[in-house]
Short mmCIF file of C-alpha atoms (C1' of nucleotides) in Angstrom, two decimals:
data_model
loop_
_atom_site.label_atom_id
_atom_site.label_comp_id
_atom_site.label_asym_id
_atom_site.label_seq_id
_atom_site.Cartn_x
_atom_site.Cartn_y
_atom_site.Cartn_z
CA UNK A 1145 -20.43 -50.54 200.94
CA UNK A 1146 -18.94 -47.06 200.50
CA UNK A 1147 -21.92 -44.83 200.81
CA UNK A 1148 -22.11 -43.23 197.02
CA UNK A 1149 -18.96 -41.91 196.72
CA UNK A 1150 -19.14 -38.45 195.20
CA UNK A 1151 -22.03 -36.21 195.37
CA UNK A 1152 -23.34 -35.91 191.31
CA UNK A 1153 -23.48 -32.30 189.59
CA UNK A 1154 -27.34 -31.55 189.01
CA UNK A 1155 -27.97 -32.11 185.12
CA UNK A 1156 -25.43 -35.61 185.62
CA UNK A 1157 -28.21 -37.09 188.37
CA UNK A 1158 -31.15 -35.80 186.41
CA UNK A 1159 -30.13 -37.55 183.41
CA UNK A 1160 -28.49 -40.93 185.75
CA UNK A 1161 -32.54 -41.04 186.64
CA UNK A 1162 -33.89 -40.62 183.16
CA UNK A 1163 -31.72 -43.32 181.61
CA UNK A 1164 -32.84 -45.51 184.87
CA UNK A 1165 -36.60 -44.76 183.74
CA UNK A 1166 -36.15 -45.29 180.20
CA UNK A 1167 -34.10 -48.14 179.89
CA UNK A 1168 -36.63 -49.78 182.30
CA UNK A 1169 -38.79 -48.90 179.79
CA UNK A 1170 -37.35 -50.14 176.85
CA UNK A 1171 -36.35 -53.29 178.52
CA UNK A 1172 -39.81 -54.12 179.50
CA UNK A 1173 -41.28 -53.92 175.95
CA UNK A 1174 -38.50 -55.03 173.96
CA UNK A 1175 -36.78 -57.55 176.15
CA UNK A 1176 -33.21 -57.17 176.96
CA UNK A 1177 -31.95 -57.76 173.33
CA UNK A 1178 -33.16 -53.87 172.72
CA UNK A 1179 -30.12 -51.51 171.26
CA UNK A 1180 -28.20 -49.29 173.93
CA UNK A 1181 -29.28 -46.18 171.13
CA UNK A 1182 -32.79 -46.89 172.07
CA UNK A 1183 -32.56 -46.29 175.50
CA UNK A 1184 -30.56 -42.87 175.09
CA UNK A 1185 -33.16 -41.50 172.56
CA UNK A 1186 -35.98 -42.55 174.87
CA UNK A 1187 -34.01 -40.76 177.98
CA UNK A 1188 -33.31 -37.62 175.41
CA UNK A 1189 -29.64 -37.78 175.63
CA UNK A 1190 -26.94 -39.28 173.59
CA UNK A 1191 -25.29 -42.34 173.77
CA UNK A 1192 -22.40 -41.53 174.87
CA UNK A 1193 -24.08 -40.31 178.27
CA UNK A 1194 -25.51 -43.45 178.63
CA UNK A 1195 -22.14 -45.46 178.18
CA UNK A 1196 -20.76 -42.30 180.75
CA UNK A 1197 -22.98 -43.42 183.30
CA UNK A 1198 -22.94 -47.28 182.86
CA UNK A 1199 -19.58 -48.40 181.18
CA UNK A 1200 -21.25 -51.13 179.93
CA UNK A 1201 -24.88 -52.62 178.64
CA UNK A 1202 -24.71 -55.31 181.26
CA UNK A 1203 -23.96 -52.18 184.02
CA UNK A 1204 -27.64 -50.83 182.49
CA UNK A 1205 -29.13 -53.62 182.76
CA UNK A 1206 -27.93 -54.52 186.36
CA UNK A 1207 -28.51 -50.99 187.68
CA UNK A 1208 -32.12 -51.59 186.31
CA UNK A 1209 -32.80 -54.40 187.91
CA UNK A 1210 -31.05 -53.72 191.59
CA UNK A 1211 -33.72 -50.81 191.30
CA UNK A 1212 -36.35 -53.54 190.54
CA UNK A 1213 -35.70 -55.58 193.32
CA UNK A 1214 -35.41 -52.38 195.98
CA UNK A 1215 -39.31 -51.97 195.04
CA UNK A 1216 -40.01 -55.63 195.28
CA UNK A 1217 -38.63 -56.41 198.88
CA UNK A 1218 -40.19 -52.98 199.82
CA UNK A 1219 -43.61 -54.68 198.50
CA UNK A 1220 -42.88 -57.63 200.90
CA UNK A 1221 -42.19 -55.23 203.81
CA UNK A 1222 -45.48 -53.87 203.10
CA UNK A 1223 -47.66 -57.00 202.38
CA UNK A 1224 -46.34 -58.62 205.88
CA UNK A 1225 -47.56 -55.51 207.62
CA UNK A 1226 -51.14 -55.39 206.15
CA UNK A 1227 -51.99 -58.78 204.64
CA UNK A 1228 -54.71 -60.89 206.74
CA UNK A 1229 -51.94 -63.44 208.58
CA UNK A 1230 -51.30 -66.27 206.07
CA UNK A 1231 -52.18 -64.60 202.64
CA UNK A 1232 -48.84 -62.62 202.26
CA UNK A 1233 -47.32 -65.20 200.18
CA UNK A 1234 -50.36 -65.54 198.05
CA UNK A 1235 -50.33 -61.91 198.16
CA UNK A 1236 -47.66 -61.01 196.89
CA UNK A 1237 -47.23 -64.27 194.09
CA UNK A 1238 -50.36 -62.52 192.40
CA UNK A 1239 -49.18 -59.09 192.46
CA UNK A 1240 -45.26 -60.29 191.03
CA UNK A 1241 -47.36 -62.17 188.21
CA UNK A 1242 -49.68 -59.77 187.56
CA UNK A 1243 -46.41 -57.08 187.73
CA UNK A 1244 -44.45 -59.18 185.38
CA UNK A 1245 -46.95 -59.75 182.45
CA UNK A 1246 -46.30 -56.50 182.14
CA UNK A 1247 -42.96 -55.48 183.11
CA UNK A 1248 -40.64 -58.39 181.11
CA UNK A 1249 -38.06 -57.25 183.24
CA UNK A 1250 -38.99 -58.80 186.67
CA UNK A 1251 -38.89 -62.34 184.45
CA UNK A 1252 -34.91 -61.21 183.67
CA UNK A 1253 -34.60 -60.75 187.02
CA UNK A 1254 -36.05 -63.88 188.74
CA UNK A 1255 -34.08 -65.72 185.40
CA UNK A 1256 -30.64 -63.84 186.68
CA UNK A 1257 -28.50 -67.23 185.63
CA UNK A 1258 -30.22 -67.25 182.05
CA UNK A 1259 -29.21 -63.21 181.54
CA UNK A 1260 -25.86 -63.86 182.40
CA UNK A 1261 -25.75 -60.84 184.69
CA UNK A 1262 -25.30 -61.14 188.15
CA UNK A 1263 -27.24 -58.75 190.34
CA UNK A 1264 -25.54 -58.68 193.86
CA UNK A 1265 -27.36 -61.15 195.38
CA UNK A 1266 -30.43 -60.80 193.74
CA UNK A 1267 -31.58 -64.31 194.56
CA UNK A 1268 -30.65 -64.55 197.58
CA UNK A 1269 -32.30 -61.12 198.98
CA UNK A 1270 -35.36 -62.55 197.16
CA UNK A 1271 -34.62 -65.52 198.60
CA UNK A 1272 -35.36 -64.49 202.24
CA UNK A 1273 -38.18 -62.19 201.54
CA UNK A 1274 -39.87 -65.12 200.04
CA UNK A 1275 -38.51 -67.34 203.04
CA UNK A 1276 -40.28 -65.31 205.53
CA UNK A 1277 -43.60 -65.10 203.73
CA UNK A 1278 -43.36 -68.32 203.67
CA UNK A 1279 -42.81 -69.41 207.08
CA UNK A 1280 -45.32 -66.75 208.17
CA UNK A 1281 -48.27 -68.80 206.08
CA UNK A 1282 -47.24 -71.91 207.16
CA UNK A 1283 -46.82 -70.78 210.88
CA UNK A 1284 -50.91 -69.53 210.12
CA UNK A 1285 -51.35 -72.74 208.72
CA UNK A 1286 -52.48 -71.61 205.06
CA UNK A 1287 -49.26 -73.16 203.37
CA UNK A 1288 -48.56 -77.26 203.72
CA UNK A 1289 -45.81 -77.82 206.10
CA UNK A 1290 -44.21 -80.30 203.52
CA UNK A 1291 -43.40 -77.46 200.65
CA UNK A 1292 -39.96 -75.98 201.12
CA UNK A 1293 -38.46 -72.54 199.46
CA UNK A 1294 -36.64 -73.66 196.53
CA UNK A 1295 -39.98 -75.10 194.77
CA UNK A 1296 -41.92 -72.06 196.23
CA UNK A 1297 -38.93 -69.87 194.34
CA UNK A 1298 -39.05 -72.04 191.17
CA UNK A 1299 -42.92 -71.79 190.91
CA UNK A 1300 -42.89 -68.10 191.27
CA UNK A 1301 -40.13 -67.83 188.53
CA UNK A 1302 -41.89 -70.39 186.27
CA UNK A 1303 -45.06 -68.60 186.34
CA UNK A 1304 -43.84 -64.97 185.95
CA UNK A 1305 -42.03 -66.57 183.00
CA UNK A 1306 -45.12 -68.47 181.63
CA UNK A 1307 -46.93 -64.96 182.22
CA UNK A 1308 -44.62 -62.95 179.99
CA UNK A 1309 -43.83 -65.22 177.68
CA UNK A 1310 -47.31 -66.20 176.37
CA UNK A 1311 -48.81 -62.69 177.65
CA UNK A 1312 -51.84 -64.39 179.50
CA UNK A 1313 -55.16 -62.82 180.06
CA UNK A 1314 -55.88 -61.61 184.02
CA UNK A 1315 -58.58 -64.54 184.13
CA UNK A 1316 -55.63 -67.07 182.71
CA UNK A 1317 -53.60 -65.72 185.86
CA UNK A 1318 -56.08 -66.04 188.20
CA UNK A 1319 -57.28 -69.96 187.36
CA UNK A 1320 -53.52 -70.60 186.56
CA UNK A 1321 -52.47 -69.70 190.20
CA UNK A 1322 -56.08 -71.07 191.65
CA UNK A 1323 -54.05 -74.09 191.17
CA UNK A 1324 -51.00 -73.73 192.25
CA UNK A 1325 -52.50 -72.29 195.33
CA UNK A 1326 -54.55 -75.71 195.93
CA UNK A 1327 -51.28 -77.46 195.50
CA UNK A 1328 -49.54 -75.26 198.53
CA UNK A 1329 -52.68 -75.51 200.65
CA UNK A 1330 -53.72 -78.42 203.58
CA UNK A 1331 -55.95 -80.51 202.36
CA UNK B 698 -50.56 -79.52 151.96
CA UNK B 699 -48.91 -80.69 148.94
CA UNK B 700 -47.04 -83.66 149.05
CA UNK B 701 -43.43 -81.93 149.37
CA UNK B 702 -42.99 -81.12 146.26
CA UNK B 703 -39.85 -82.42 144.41
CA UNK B 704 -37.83 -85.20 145.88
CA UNK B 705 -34.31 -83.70 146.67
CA UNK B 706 -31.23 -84.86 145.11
CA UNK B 707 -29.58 -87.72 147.39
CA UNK B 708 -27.01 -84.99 148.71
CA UNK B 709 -29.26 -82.14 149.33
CA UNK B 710 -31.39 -84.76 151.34
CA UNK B 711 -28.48 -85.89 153.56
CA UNK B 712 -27.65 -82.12 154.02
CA UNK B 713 -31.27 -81.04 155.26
CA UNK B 714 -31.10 -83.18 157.74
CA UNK B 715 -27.70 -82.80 158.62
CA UNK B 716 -28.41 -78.85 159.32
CA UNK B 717 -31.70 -79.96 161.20
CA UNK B 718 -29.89 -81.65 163.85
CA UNK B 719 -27.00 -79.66 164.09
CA UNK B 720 -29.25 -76.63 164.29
CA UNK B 721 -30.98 -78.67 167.10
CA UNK B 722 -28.29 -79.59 169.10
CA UNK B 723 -26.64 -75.73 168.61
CA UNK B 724 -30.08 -74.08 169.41
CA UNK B 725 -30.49 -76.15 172.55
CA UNK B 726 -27.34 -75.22 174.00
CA UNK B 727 -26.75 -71.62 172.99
CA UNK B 728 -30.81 -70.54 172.29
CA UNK B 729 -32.14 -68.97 169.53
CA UNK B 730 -29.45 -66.18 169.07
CA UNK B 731 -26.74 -68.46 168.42
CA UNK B 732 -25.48 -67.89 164.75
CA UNK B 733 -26.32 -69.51 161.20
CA UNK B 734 -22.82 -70.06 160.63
CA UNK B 735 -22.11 -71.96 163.90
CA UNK B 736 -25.27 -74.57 162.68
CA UNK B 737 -23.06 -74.88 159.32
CA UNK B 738 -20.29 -75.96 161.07
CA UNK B 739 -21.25 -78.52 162.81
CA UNK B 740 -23.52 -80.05 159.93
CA UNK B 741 -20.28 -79.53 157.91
CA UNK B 742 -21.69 -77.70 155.20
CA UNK B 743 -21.13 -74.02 154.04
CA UNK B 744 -23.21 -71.60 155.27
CA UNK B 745 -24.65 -71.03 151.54
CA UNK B 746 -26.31 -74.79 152.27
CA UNK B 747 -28.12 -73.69 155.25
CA UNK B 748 -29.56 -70.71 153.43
CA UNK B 749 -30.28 -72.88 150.09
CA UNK B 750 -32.72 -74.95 152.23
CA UNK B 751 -34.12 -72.14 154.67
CA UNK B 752 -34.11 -69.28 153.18
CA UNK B 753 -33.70 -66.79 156.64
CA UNK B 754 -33.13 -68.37 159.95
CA UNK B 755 -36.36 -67.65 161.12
CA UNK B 756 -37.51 -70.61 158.53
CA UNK B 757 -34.47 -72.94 159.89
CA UNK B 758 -35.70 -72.28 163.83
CA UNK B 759 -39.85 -73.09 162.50
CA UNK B 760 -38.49 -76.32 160.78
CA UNK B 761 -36.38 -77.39 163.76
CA UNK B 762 -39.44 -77.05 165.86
CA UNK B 763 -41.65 -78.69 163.41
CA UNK B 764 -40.26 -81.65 163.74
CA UNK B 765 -39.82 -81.59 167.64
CA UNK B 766 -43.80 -81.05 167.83
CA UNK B 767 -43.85 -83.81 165.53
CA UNK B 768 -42.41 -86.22 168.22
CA UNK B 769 -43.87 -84.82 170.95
CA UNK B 770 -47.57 -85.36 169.32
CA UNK B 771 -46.35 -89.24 168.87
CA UNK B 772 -45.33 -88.96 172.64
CA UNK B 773 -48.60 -88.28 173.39
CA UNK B 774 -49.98 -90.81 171.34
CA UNK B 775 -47.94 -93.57 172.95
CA UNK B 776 -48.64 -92.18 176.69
CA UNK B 777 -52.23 -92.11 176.15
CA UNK B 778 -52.14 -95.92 175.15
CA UNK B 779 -49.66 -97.29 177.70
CA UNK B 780 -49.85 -95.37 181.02
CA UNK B 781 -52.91 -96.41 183.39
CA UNK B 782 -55.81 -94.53 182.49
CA UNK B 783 -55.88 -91.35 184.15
CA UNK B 784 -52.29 -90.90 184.62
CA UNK B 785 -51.27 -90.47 180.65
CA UNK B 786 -51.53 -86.52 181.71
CA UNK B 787 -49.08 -86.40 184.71
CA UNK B 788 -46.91 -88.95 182.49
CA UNK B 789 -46.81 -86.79 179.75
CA UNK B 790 -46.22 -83.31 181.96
CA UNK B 791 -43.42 -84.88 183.95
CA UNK B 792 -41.60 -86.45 180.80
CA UNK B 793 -41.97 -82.81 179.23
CA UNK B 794 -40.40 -81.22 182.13
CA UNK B 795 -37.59 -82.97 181.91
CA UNK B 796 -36.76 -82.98 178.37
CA UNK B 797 -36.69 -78.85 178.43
CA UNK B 798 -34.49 -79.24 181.54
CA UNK B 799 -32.17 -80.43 177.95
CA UNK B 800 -33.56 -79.30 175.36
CA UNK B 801 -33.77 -75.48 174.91
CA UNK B 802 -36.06 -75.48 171.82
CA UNK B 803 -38.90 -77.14 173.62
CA UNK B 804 -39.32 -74.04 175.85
CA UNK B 805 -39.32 -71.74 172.72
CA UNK B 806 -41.87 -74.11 170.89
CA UNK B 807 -44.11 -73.37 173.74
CA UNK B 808 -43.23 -69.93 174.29
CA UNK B 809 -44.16 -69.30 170.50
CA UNK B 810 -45.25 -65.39 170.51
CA UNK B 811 -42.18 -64.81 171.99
CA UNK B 812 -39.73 -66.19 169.73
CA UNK B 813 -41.54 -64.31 166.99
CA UNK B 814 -41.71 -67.62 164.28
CA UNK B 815 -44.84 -69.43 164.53
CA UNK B 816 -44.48 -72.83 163.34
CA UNK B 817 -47.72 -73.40 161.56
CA UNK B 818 -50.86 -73.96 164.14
CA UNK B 819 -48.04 -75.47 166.60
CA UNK B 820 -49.75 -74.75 169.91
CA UNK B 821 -53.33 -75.42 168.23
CA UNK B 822 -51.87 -79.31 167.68
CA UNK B 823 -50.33 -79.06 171.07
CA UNK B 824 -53.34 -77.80 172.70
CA UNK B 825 -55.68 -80.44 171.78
CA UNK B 826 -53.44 -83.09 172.24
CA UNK B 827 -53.01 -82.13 175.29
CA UNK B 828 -56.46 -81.80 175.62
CA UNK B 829 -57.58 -85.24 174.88
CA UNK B 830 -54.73 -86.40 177.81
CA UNK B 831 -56.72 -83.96 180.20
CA UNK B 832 -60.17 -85.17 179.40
CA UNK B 833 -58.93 -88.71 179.85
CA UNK B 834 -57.44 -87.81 183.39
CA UNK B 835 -60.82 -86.12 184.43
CA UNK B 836 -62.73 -88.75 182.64
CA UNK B 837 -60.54 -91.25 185.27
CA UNK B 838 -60.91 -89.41 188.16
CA UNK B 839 -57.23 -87.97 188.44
CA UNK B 840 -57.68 -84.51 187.91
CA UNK B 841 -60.34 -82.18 189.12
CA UNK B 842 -63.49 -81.26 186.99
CA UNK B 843 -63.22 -77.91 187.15
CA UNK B 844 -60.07 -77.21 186.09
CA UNK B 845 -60.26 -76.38 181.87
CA UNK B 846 -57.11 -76.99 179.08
CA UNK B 847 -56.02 -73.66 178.86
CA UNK B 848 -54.43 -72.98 182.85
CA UNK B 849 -53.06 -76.81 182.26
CA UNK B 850 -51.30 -75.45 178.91
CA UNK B 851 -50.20 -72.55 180.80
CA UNK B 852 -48.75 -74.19 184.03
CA UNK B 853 -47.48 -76.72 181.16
CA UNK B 854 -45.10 -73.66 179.40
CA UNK B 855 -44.54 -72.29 182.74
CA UNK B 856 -43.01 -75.06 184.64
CA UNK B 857 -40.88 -75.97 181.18
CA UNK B 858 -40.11 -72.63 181.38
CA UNK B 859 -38.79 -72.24 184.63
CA UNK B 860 -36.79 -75.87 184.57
CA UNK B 861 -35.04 -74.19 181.60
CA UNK B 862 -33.93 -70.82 182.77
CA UNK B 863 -33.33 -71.93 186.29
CA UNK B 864 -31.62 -75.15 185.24
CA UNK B 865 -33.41 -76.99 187.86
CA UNK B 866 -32.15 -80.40 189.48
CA UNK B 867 -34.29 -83.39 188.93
CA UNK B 868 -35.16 -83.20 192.51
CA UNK B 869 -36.35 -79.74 192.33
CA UNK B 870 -38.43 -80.35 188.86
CA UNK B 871 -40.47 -82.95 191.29
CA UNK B 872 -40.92 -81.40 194.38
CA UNK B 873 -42.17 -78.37 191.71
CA UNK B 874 -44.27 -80.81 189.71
CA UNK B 875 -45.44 -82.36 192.79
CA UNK B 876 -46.77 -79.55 194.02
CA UNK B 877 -48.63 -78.70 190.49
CA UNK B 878 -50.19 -82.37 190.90
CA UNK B 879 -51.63 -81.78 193.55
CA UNK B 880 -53.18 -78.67 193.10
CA UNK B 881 -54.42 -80.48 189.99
CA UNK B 882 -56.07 -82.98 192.01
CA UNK B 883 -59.30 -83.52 193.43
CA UNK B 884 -59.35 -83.58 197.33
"C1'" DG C 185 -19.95 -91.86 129.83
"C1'" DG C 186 -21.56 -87.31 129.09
"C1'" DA C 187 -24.87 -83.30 129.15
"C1'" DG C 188 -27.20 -80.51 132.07
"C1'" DA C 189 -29.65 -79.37 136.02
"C1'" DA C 190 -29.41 -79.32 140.88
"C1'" DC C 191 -26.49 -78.39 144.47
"C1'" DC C 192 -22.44 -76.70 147.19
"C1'" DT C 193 -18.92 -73.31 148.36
"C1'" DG C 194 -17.09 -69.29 150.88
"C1'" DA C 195 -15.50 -64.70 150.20
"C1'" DG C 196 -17.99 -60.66 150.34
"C1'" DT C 197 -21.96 -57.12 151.24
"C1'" DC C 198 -24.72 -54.70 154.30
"C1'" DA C 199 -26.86 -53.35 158.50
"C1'" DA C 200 -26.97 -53.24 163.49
"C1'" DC C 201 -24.82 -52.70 167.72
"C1'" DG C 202 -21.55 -51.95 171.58
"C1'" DC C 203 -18.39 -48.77 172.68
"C1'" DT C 204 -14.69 -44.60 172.20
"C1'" DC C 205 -12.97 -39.96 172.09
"C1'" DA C 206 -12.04 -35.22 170.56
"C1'" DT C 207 -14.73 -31.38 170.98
"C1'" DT C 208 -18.21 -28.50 172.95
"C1'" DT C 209 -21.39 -27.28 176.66
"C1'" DT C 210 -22.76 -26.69 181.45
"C1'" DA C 211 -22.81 -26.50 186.44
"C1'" DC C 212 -20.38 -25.00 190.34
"C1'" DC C 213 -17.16 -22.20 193.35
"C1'" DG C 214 -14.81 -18.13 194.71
"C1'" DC D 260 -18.50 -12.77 186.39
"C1'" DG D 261 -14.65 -15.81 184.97
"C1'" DG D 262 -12.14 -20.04 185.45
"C1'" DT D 263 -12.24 -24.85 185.59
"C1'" DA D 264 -13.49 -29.42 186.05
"C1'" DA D 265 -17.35 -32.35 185.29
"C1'" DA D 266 -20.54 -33.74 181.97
"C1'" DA D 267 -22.71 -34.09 177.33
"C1'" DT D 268 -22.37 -34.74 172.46
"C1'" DG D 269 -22.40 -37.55 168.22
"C1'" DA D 270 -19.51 -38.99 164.34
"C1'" DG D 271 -16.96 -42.97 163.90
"C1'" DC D 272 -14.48 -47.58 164.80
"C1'" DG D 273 -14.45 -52.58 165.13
"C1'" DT D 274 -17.04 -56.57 165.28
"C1'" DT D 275 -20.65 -59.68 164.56
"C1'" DG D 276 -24.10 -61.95 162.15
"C1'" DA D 277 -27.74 -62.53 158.45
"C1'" DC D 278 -27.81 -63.12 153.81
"C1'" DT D 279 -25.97 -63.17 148.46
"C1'" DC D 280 -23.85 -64.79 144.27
"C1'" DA D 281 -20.39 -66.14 140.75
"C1'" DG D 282 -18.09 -70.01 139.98
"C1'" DG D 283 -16.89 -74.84 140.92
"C1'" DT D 284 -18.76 -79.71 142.06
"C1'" DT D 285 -21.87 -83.63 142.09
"C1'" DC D 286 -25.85 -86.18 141.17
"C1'" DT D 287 -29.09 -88.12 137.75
"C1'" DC D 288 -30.93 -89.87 133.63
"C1'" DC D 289 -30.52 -91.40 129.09
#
DNA sequence: GGAGAACCTGAGTCAACGCTCATTTTACCG
DNA sequence: CGGTAAAATGAGCGTTGACTCAGGTTCTCC
């Protein structure tokens, strides 16, 4: 990882940041189908500093969504650190959900093979966040012993997905992951 | 409902349903973006056809889905009179699961609002079909009282969902599903 | 079999979108 | 300041995809 290259003039960062914010945006509320134009007029510049910045749409959208993840693993950091022991993992599955029925683009993210991007590693950073949460629970015993990451990974995806895509309610949310919580906790 | 109309001319009948699967199978693989004019070519028509018989895609995609609830509702039907009682529900969920895994369309059927189309009061038919299989379970003993239909329709679009996008292995869908069961059930 | 309506055909129209580039503007350094 | 390279601008190009329509083809019914 060369550490960023070249040092940006001023107004070529400040607008780098508003395209970040705005495509993020625009993204969110229109899915990832939304026009390129969009995102410029949003940011307040023209296109072609948009296509100057990110040579291509797919560029846009990945730079988008390595930001998105940053955040995310920083929320994990976080929950581990303050969450009662056990309830990170539960912890943080209701804040993603909750996140994504309003932010379409975490679903994008967590559905990298359906976007056809491919965010450096995306998964797999994910991946091991979500690993350790899990161990963690299952070391307090909150989580069954007998559930492994990949269907931990796949429920989390499936439900962010359900979340966006049919825009539940916060009470759906809540009795929707009441029972996939009773499914990853001892009887 | 009026009884359709006007019986079609023997060709124009063949077409229709020529473009109906074709549009099927090209709609599962390449989702709802892929073009009119692809759907033409594999019914082997011109794309005039297609448009002669629905008038803007939008009307194509509601059809194709039409008829896809239509067999899932006879699914249902079946399920609910040949699986033990109580078990019609996980029957019908698991068998769902799978069939999105394939079929592309399903997931948009269920994901409705987001597709934009809405295929006449598809979810509405869903829903209480759907229903009747959950009262049966709880009726049974299989699946806890106080669980209602509209987290098991959620989890439902979720988990189809999720299979789709993540192209999950069969042994992934039920370690998922598993998980989903038993949250469903009662300790 | 023949008239006429229903249907099919496919080149063409139009709009949207990703992306380019010649020109102009702006930040930075001495 | 003035010079210069980096950055911004926005009209425009090429492509793609939904949809149309004038003219040819096929079914149907007597």
């Amino acid at each position: 990882m060369p550490a960023d290259a070249k040092p940006l003039r001023a107004d070529a960062a400040r607008n780098r940041a508003r395209i970040l914010t705005a495509g993020a945006q625009v993204f969110s509320e229109r899915g990832p189908a939304a026009s390129t134009e969009e995102v410029a007029n949003r940011a307040g510049v023209a296109i072609g500093t948009v296509f100057r910045h990110f040579p291509t749409k797919a560029d846009l959208l990945r730079a988008i969504m390595k930001d998105l993840l940053d955040r995310l693993l920083s929320d994990v950091d976080g929950l581990l650190r303050d969450s009662a022991p056990g309830d990170a993992l539960f912890a943080f599955f209701t804040g993603l959900v909750a996140h994504a029925a309003r932010q379409k683009t975490v679903v994008d993210l967590l559905a990298e093979a359906g976007s056809g991007l491919n965010v450096p590693d995306a998964v797999g950073r994910l991946e091991r966040s979500v690993g350790s949460l899990l161990e963690e629970a299952q070391q307090a015993g909150t989580v069954r012993r007998d559930v492994a990451l990949p269907e931990v990974m796949a429920l989390l995806a499936a439900v962010c997905q359900g979340a966006v895509q049919g825009g539940w309610p916060p009470d759906l949310q809540t009795r929707t992951l009441a029972v996939v919580f009773t499914g990853l906790t001892p009887r």
